[in-house]
Coordinates of C-alpha atoms and ligand atoms in Angstrom, one line a residue:
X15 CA -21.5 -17.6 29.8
X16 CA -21.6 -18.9 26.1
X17 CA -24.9 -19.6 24.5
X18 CA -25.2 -22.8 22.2
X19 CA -27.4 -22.8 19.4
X20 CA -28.2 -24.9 16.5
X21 CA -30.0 -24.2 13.0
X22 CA -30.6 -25.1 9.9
X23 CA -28.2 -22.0 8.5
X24 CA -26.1 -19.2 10.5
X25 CA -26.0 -16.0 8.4
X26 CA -23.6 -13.2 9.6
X27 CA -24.2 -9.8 8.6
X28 CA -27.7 -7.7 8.8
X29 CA -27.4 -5.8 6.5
X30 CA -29.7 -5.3 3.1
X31 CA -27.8 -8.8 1.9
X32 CA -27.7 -10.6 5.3
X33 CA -31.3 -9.6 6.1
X34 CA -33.0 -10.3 3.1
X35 CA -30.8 -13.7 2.8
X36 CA -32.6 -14.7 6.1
X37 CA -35.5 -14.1 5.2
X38 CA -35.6 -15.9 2.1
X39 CA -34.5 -19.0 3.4
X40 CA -36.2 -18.8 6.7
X41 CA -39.6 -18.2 3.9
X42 CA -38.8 -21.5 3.2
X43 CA -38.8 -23.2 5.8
X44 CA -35.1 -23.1 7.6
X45 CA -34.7 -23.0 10.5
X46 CA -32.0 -19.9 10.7
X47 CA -29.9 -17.5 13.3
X48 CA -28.8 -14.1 11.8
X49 CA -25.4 -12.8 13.8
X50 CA -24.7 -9.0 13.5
X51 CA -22.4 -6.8 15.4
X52 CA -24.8 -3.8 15.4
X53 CA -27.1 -3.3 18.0
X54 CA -30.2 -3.9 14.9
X55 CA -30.5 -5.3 11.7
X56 CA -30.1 -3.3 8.7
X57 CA -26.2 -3.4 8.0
X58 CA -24.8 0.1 6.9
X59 CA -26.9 2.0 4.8
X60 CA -30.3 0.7 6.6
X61 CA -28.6 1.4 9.7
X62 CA -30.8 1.9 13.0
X63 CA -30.8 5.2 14.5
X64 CA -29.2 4.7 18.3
X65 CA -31.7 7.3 19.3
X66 CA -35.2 7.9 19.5
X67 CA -36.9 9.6 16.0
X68 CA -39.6 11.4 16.1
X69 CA -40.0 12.1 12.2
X70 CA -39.2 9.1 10.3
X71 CA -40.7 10.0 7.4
X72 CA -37.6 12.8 7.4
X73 CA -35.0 10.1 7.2
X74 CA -35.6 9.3 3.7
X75 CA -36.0 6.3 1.9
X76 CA -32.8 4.3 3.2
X77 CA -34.4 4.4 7.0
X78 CA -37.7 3.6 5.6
X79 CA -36.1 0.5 4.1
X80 CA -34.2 -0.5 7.0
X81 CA -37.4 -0.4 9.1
X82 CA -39.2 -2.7 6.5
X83 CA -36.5 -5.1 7.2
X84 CA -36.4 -4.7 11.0
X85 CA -40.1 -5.1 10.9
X86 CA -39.8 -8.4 8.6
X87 CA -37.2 -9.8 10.5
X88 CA -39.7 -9.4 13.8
X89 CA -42.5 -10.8 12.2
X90 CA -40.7 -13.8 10.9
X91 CA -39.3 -16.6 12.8
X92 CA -35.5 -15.9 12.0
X93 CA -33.3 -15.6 15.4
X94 CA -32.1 -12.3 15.7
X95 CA -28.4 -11.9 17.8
X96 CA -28.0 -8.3 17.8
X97 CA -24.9 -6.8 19.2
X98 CA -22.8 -9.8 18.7
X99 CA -19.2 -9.5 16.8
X100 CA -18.5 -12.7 14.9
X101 CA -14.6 -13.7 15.5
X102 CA -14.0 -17.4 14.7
X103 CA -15.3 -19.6 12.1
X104 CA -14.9 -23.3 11.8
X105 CA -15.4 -25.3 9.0
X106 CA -19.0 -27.4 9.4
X107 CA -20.1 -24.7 10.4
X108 CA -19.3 -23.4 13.8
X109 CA -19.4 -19.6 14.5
X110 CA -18.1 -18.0 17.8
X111 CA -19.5 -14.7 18.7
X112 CA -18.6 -12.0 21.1
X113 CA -20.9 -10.3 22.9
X114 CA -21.2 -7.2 25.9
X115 CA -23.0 -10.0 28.1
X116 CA -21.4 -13.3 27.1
X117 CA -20.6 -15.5 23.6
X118 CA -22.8 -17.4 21.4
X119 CA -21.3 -20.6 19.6
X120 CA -23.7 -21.2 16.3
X121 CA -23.8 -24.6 14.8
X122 CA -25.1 -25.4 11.4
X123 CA -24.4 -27.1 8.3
X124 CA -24.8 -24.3 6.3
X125 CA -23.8 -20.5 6.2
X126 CA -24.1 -17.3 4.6
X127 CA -22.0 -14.6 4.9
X128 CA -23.6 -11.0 4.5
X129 CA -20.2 -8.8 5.8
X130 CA -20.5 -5.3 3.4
X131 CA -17.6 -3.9 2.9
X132 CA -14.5 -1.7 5.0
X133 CA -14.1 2.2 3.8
X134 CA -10.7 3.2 1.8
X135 CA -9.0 5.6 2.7
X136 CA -5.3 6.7 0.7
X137 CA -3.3 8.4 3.3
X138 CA -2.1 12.0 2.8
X139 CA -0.4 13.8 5.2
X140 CA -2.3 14.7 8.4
X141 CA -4.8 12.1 7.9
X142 CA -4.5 10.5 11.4
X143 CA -5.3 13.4 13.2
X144 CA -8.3 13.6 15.0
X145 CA -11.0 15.3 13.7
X146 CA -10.5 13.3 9.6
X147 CA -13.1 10.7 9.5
X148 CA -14.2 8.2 7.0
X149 CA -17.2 9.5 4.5
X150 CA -18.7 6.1 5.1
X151 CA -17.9 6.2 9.0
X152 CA -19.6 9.6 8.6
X153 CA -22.7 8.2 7.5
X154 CA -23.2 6.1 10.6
X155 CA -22.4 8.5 13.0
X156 CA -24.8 11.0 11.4
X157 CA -27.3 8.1 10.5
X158 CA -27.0 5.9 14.1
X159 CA -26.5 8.8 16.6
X160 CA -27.6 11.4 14.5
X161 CA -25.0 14.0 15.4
X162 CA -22.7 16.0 13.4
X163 CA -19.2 14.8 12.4
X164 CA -18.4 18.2 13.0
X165 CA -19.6 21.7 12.4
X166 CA -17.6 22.8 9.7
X167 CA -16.2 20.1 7.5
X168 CA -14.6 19.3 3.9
X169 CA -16.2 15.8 2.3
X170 CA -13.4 14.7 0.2
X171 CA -12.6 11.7 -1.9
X172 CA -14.8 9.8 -4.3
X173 CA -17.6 8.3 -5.2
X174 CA -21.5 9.2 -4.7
X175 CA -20.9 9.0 -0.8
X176 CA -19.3 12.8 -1.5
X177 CA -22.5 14.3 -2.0
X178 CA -25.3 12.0 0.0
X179 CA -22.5 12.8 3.1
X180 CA -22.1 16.6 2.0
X181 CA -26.6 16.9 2.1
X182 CA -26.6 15.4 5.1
X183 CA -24.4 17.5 6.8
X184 CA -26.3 21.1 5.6
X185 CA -29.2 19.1 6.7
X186 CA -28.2 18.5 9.8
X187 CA -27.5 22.0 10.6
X188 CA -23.5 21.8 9.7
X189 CA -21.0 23.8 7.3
X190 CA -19.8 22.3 4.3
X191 CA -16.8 24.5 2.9
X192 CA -16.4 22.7 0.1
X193 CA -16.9 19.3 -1.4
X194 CA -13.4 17.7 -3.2
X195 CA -14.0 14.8 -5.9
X196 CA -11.2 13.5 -7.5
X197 CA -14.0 12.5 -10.0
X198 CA -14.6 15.3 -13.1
X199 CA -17.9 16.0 -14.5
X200 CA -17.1 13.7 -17.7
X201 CA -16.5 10.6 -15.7
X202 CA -19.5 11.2 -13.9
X203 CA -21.6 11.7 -16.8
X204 CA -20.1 8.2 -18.7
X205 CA -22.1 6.6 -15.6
X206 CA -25.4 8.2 -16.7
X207 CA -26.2 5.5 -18.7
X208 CA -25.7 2.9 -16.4
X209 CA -27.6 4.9 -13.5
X210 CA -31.0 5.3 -16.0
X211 CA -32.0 2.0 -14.0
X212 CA -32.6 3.7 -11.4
X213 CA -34.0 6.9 -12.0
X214 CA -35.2 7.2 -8.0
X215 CA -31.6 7.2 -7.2
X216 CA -30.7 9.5 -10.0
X217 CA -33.2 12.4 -8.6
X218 CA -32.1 11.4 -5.2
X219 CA -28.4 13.3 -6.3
X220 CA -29.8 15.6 -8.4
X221 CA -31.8 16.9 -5.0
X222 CA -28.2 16.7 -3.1
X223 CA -26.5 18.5 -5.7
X224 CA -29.4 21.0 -6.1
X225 CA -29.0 21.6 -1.9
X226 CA -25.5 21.8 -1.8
X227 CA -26.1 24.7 -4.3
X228 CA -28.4 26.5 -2.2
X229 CA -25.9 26.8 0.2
X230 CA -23.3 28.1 -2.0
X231 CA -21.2 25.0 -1.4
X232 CA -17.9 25.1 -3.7
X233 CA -17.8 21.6 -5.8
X234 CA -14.1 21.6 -6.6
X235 CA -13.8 18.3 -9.2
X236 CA -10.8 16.8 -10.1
X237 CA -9.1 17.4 -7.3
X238 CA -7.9 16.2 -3.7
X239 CA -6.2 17.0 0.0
X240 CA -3.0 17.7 0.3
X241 CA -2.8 17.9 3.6
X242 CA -4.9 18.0 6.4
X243 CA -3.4 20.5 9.6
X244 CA -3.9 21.2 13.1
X245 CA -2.2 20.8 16.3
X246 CA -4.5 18.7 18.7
X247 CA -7.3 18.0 15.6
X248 CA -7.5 19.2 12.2
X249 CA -8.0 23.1 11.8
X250 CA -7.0 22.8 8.4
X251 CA -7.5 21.2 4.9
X252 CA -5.3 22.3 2.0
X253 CA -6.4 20.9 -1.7
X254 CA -5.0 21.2 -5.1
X255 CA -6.0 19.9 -8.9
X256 CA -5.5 16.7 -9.9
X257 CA -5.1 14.8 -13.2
X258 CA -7.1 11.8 -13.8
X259 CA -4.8 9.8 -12.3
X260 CA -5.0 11.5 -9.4
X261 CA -1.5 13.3 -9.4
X262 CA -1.1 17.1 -8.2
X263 CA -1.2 19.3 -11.5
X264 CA 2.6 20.5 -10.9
X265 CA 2.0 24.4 -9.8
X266 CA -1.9 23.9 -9.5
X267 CA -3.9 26.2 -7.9
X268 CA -4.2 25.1 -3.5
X269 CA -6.8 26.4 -1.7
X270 CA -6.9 26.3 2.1
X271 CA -10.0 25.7 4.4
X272 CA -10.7 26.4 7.7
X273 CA -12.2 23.3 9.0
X274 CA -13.3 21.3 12.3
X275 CA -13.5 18.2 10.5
X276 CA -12.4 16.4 6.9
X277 CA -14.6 13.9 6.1
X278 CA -12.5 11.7 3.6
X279 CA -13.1 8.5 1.6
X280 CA -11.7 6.8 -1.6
X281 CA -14.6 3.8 -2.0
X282 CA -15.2 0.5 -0.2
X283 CA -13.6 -2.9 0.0
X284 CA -15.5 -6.3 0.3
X285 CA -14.6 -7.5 3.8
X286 CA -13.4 -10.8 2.2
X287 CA -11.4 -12.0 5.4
X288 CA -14.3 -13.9 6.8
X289 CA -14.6 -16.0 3.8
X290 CA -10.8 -16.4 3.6
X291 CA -10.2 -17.1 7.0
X292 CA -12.1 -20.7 6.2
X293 CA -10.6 -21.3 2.7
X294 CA -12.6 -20.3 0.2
X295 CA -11.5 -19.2 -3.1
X296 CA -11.0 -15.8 -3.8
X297 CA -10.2 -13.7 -7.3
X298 CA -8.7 -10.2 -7.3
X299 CA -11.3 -8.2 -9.4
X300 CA -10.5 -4.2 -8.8
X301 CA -13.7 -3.0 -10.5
X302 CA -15.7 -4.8 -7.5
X303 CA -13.3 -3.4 -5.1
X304 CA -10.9 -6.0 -4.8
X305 CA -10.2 -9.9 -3.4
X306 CA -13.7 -10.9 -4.1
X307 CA -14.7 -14.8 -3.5
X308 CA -15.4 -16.8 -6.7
X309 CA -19.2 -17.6 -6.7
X310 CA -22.0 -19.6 -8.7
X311 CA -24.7 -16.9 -9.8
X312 CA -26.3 -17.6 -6.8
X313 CA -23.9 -17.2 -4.2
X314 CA -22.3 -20.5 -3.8
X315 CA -18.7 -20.5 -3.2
X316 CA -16.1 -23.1 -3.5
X317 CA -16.8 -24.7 -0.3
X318 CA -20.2 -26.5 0.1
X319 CA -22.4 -25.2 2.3
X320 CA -20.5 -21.7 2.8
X321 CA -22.4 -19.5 0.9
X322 CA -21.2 -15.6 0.1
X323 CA -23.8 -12.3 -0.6
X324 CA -23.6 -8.4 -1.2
X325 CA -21.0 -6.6 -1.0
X326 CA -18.9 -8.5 1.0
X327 CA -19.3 -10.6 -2.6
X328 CA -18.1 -7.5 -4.7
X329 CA -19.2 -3.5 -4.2
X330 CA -22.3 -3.2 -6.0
X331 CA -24.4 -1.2 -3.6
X332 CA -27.7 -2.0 -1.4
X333 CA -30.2 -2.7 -4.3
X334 CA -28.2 -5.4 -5.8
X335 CA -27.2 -6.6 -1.7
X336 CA -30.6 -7.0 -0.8
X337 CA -31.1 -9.5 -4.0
X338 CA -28.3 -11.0 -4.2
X339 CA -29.0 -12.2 -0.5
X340 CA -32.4 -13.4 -1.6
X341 CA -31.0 -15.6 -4.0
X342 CA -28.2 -17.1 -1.9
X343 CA -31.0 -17.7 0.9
X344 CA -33.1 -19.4 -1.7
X345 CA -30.4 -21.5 -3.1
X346 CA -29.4 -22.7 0.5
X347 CA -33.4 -23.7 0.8
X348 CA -32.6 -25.5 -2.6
X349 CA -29.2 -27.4 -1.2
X350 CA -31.0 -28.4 1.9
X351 CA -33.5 -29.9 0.0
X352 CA -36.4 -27.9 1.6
X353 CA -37.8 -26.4 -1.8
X354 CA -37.4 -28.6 -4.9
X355 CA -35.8 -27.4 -8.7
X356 CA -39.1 -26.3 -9.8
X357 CA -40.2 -23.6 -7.1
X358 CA -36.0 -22.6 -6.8
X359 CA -35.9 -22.0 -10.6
X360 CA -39.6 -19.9 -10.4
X361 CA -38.7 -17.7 -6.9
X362 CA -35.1 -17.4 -8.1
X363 CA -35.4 -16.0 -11.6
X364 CA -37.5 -13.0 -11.1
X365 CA -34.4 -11.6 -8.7
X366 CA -32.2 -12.5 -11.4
X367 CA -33.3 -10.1 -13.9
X368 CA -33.5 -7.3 -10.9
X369 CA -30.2 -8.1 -9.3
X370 CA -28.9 -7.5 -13.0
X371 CA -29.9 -3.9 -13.3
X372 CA -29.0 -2.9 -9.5
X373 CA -26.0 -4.5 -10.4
X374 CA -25.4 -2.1 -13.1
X375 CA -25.8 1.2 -11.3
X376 CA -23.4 -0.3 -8.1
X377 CA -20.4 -1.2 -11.5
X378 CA -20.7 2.6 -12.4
X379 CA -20.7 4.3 -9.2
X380 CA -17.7 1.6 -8.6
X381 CA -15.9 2.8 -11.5
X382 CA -15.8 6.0 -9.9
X383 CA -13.9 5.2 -7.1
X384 CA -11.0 3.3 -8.9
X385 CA -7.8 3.8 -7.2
X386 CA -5.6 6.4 -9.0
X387 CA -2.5 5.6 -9.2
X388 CA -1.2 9.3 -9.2
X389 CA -2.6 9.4 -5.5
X390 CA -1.1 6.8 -4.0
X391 CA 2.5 8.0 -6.2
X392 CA 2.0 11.2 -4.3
X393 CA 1.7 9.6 -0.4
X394 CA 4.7 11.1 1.1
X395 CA 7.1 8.2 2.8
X396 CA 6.6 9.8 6.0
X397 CA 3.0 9.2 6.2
X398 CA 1.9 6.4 8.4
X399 CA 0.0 3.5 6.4
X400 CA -0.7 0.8 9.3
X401 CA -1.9 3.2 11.7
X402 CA -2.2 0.0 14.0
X403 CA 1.3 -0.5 14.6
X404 CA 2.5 2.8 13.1
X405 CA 4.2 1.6 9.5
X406 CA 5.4 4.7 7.5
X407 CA 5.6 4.4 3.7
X408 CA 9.4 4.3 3.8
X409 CA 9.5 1.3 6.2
X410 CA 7.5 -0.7 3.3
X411 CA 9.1 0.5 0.7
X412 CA 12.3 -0.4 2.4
X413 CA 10.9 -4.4 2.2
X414 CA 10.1 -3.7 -0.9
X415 CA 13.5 -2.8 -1.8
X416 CA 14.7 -6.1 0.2
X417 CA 12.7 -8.2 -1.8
X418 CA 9.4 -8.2 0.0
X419 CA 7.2 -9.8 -2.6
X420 CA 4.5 -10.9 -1.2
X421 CA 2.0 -9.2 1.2
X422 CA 3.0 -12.4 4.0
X423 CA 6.4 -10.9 3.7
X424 CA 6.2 -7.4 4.0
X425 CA 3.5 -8.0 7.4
X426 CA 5.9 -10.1 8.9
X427 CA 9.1 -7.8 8.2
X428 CA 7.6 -4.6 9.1
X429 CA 3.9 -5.4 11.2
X430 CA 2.0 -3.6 9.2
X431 CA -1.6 -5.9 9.1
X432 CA -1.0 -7.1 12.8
X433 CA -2.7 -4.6 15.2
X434 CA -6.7 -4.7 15.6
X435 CA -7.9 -4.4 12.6
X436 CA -5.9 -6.8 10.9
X437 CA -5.1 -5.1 7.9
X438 CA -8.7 -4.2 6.6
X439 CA -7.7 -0.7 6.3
X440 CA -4.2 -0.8 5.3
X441 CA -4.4 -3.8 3.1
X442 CA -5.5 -2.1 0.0
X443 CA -3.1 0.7 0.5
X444 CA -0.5 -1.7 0.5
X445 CA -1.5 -3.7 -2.7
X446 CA -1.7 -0.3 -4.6
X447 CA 1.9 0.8 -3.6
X448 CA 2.6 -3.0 -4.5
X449 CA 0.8 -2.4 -7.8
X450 CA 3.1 0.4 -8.3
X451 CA 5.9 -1.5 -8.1
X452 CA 4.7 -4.0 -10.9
X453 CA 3.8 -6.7 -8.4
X454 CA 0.4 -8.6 -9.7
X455 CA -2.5 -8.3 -7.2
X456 CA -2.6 -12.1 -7.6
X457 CA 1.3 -12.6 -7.3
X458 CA 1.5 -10.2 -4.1
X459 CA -2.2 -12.3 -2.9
X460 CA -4.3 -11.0 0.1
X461 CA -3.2 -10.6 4.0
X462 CA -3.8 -14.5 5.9
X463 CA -7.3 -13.7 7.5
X464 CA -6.5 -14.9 11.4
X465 CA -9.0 -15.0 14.1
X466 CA -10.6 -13.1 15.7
X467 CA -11.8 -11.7 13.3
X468 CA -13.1 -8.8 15.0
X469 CA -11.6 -7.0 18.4
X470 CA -12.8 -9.1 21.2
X471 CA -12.8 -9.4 25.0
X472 CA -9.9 -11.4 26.4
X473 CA -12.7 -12.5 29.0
X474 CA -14.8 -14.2 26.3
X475 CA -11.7 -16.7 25.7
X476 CA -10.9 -17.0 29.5
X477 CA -14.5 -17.3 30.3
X478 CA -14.3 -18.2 34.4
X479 CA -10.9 -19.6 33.5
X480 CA -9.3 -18.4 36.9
X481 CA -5.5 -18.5 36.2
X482 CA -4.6 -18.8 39.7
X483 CA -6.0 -22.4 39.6
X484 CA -3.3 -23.7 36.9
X485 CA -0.8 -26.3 38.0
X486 CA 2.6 -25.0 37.4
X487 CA 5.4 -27.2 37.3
X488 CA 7.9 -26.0 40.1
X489 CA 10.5 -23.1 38.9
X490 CA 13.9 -24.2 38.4
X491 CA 16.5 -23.6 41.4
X492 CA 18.1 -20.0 40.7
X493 CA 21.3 -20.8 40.8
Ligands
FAD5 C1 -19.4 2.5 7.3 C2 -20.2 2.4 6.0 C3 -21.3 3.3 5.7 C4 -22.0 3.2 4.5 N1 -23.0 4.1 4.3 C5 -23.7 4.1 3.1 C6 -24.7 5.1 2.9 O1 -25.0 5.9 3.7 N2 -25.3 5.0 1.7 C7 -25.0 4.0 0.7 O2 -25.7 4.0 -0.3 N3 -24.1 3.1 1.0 C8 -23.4 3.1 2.1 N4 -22.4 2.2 2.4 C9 -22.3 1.1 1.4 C10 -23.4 0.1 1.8 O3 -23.0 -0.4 3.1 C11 -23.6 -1.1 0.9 O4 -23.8 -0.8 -0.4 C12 -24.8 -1.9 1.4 O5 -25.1 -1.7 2.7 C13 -24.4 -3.4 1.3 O6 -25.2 -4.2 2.0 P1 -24.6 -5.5 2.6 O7 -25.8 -6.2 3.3 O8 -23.8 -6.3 1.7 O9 -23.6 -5.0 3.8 P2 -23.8 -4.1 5.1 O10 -25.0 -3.2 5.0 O11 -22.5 -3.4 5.3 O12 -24.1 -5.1 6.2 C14 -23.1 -6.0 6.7 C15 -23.4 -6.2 8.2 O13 -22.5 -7.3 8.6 C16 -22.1 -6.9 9.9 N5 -20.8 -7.6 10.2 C17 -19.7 -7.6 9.4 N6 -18.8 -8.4 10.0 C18 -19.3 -8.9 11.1 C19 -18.8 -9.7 12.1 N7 -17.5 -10.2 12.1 N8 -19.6 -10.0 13.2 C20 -20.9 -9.5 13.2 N9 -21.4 -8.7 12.3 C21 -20.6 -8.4 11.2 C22 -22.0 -5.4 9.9 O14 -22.1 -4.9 11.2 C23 -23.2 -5.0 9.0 O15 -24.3 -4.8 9.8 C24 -21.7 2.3 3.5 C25 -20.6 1.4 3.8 C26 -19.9 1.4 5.0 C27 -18.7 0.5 5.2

């Protein structure tokens, strides 16, 4: 059964961008529908818990924030669709969404898209075995079903997820043998400045860091995995030192753990296929992660009436999300002509100044996770890239070497971008061995966002569609 709804503006994503956006425009005076594929608002880092919690006040201050917004959002009049996967947009605006008990087709003149980001991660041999995990995928397992990625681990990779992932594993009851940042303690420091905005967040990892030195955890900077081992999961994770470009010092030191789990991740992408699968203009800008859509400074992009917020607008973290989605649900208020110039300009500018600062902190933890081009020199050809159709290295550097220039080319000579997820993991992998190559981000340009968007249930395009009631014209004579 598909559910038809109308509002004043459809806003997809829940998250600290999507949810505040909805609120702010449903403030004043839209009529709105929020869309998310979680089973509650809050996005990724205000995530839910799946399971009943006796102890919020344990969680910390990201679950405190993600029940302020679940609470606003209940008190306000915005329509909540929980649990529904977005997977076609129309121009106008029409979004189809997927649900476990049916579809929803959303109608509305306007729209703001909230979508956060995907996790990257630069393969290295054994990283599809079971067992590795994404840092970020880490944090919803441990944050939605609170359980344990595993009971030993490695967090490897970059970026402040390392040690918010590594503290919540001790204080879940887990092993952390060692933590693996291709990030050195200068690079780190070079943020400081930028991170004095936000001197809650600052004391926040300085109480990780202190905990992970409680438990004797080894911090091993400036380096990363070599390889990850095991026959029917990963029993092993071998690292080495790395350069600041993140190649292997040549006869650097290895060290071997004995491991249950590697919990892995090289920074976050803004999921920008949403906004390119209805047109809208995008720039390649690698210190906010990547294709990024161009904006106004308040979240208009170059379609009217499609408007774009958080990180799914560039990686600048929850602070800045939750702002930024303000603004872009004010200025839709504005467009629509429910608030006039003078209230816009007086709601609106107070954020500005904020979203500034937030801002700020996300660009320096951003610069943290840079892609190094060492690593992705050192991904063996062997190693699978698209692990949804199973595309080695070699097989695209064998386009490549036919003349594959473009990333259209290299998806339609070799697959890779055409399984389920539709090249949000391998994408960026691909542009960096592109990069390495010489080939301009903007020259090589971003995979065609196709619907759906999402994985989807065949029967929510058949609906009751019973095929054995199609007229067929009659087969022709076999001989
Ligand atoms: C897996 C993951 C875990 C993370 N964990 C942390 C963390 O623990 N701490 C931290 O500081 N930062 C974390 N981050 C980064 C953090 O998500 C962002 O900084 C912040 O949440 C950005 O807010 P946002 O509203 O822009 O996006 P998000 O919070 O990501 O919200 C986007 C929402 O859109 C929904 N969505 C996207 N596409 C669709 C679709 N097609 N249909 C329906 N719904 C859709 C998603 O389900 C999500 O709820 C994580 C990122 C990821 C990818």
């Amino acid at each position: 059964m598909c559910a038809d709804l109308t509002a004043d503006l459809v806003v997809l994503g829940g998250g600290p961008a999507g949810g505040h956006a909805a609120l702010a425009a449903s403030g004043a005076g839209l009529d709105v529908v929020l869309v998310d594929e979680g089973a509650a608002p809050g996005g990724q880092v205000w995530r839910a818990p799946g399971v009943a919690v006796s102890n919020h006040a344990a969680l910390g201050p990201d679950h405190r924030a993600g029940e302020a917004l679940r609470a606003a959002l209940t008190a306000s009049k915005v329509r909540v669709l929980a649990g529904h996967r977005a997977w076609l947009l129309q121009a106008g605006f029409t979004v189809h969404a997927a649900a476990a008990d049916g579809a929803a087709r959303l109608q509305a003149p306007a729209l703001l898209l909230a979508p956060g980001t995907t996790e990257r991660v630069i393969p290295f041999p054994g990283w599809t075995l079971p067992g590795v995990m994404g840092l970020a995928g880490a944090t919803a397992l441990l944050k939605g079903n609170r359980m344990l990625p595993g009971r030993k681990v490695v967090v490897a990779g970059a970026g402040p997820l390392l040690v918010a992932v590594a503290a919540s594993i001790l204080k879940g009851g887990g092993t952390v043998a060692a933590v693996v940042d291709l990030g050195s303690m200068p690079e780190w420091l070079r943020g400081v400045p930028a991170m004095l905005g936000r001197p809650d967040l600052i004391l926040r990892g300085l109480g990780w860091r202190a905990l992970l030195l409680r438990h004797g955890v080894p911090y091993l900077t400036r380096h990363a995995v070599l390889r990850a081992e095991g026959d029917n999961g990963v029993a092993s994770v071998t690292v080495a030192p790395v350069d600041g470009d993140g190649a292997f010092e040549p006869g650097g030191n290895a060290r071997r753990f004995e491991v249950d789990a590697l919990l892995v991740g090289h920074g976050l992408v803004p999921a920008s296929e949403a906004a390119r699968s209805l047109g809208a203009r995008h720039l390649h800008v690698p210190a906010l992660g990547g294709w990024v859509p161009e904006l106004d400074g308040l979240g208009r992009s170059s379609i009217a009436g499609l408007y774009i917020a958080g990180d799914g607008a560039g990686v600048r973290g929850a602070a800045a999300a939750a702002l930024a989605g303000a603004q872009a649900g004010l200025a839709v208020a504005h467009d629509l002509g429910r608030i006039d110039a003078a209230r816009h300009t007086a709601e609106q500018a107070p954020l500005a100044a904020r979203v500034a600062r937030a801002a700020r902190f996300g660009r320096a933890m951003a610069a943290l996770v840079r892609i190094r081009p060492g690593l992705i020199a050192a991904i063996p050809p062997e190693a699978t890239i698209c692990r949804c159709e199973d595309v080695t290295r070699a097989e695209i550097e064998a386009a490549f070497d036919e003349g594959a220039r473009q990333i259209g080319q290299l998806k339609a000579w070799t697959r890779c971008g055409m399984g389920p997820c539709q090249g949000r993991f391998c994408g960026p992998t691909i542009e960096a061995l592109a990069a390495q190559r010489g080939i301009a981000a903007e020259a090589f340009g971003p995979m065609v966002a196709r619907p759906p968007l999402r994985p989807m249930p065949i029967g929510t395009l058949t609906g009751d569609f019973d095929p054995a009631a199609l007229t067929l014209p009659p087969s022709l004579p076999s001989s």
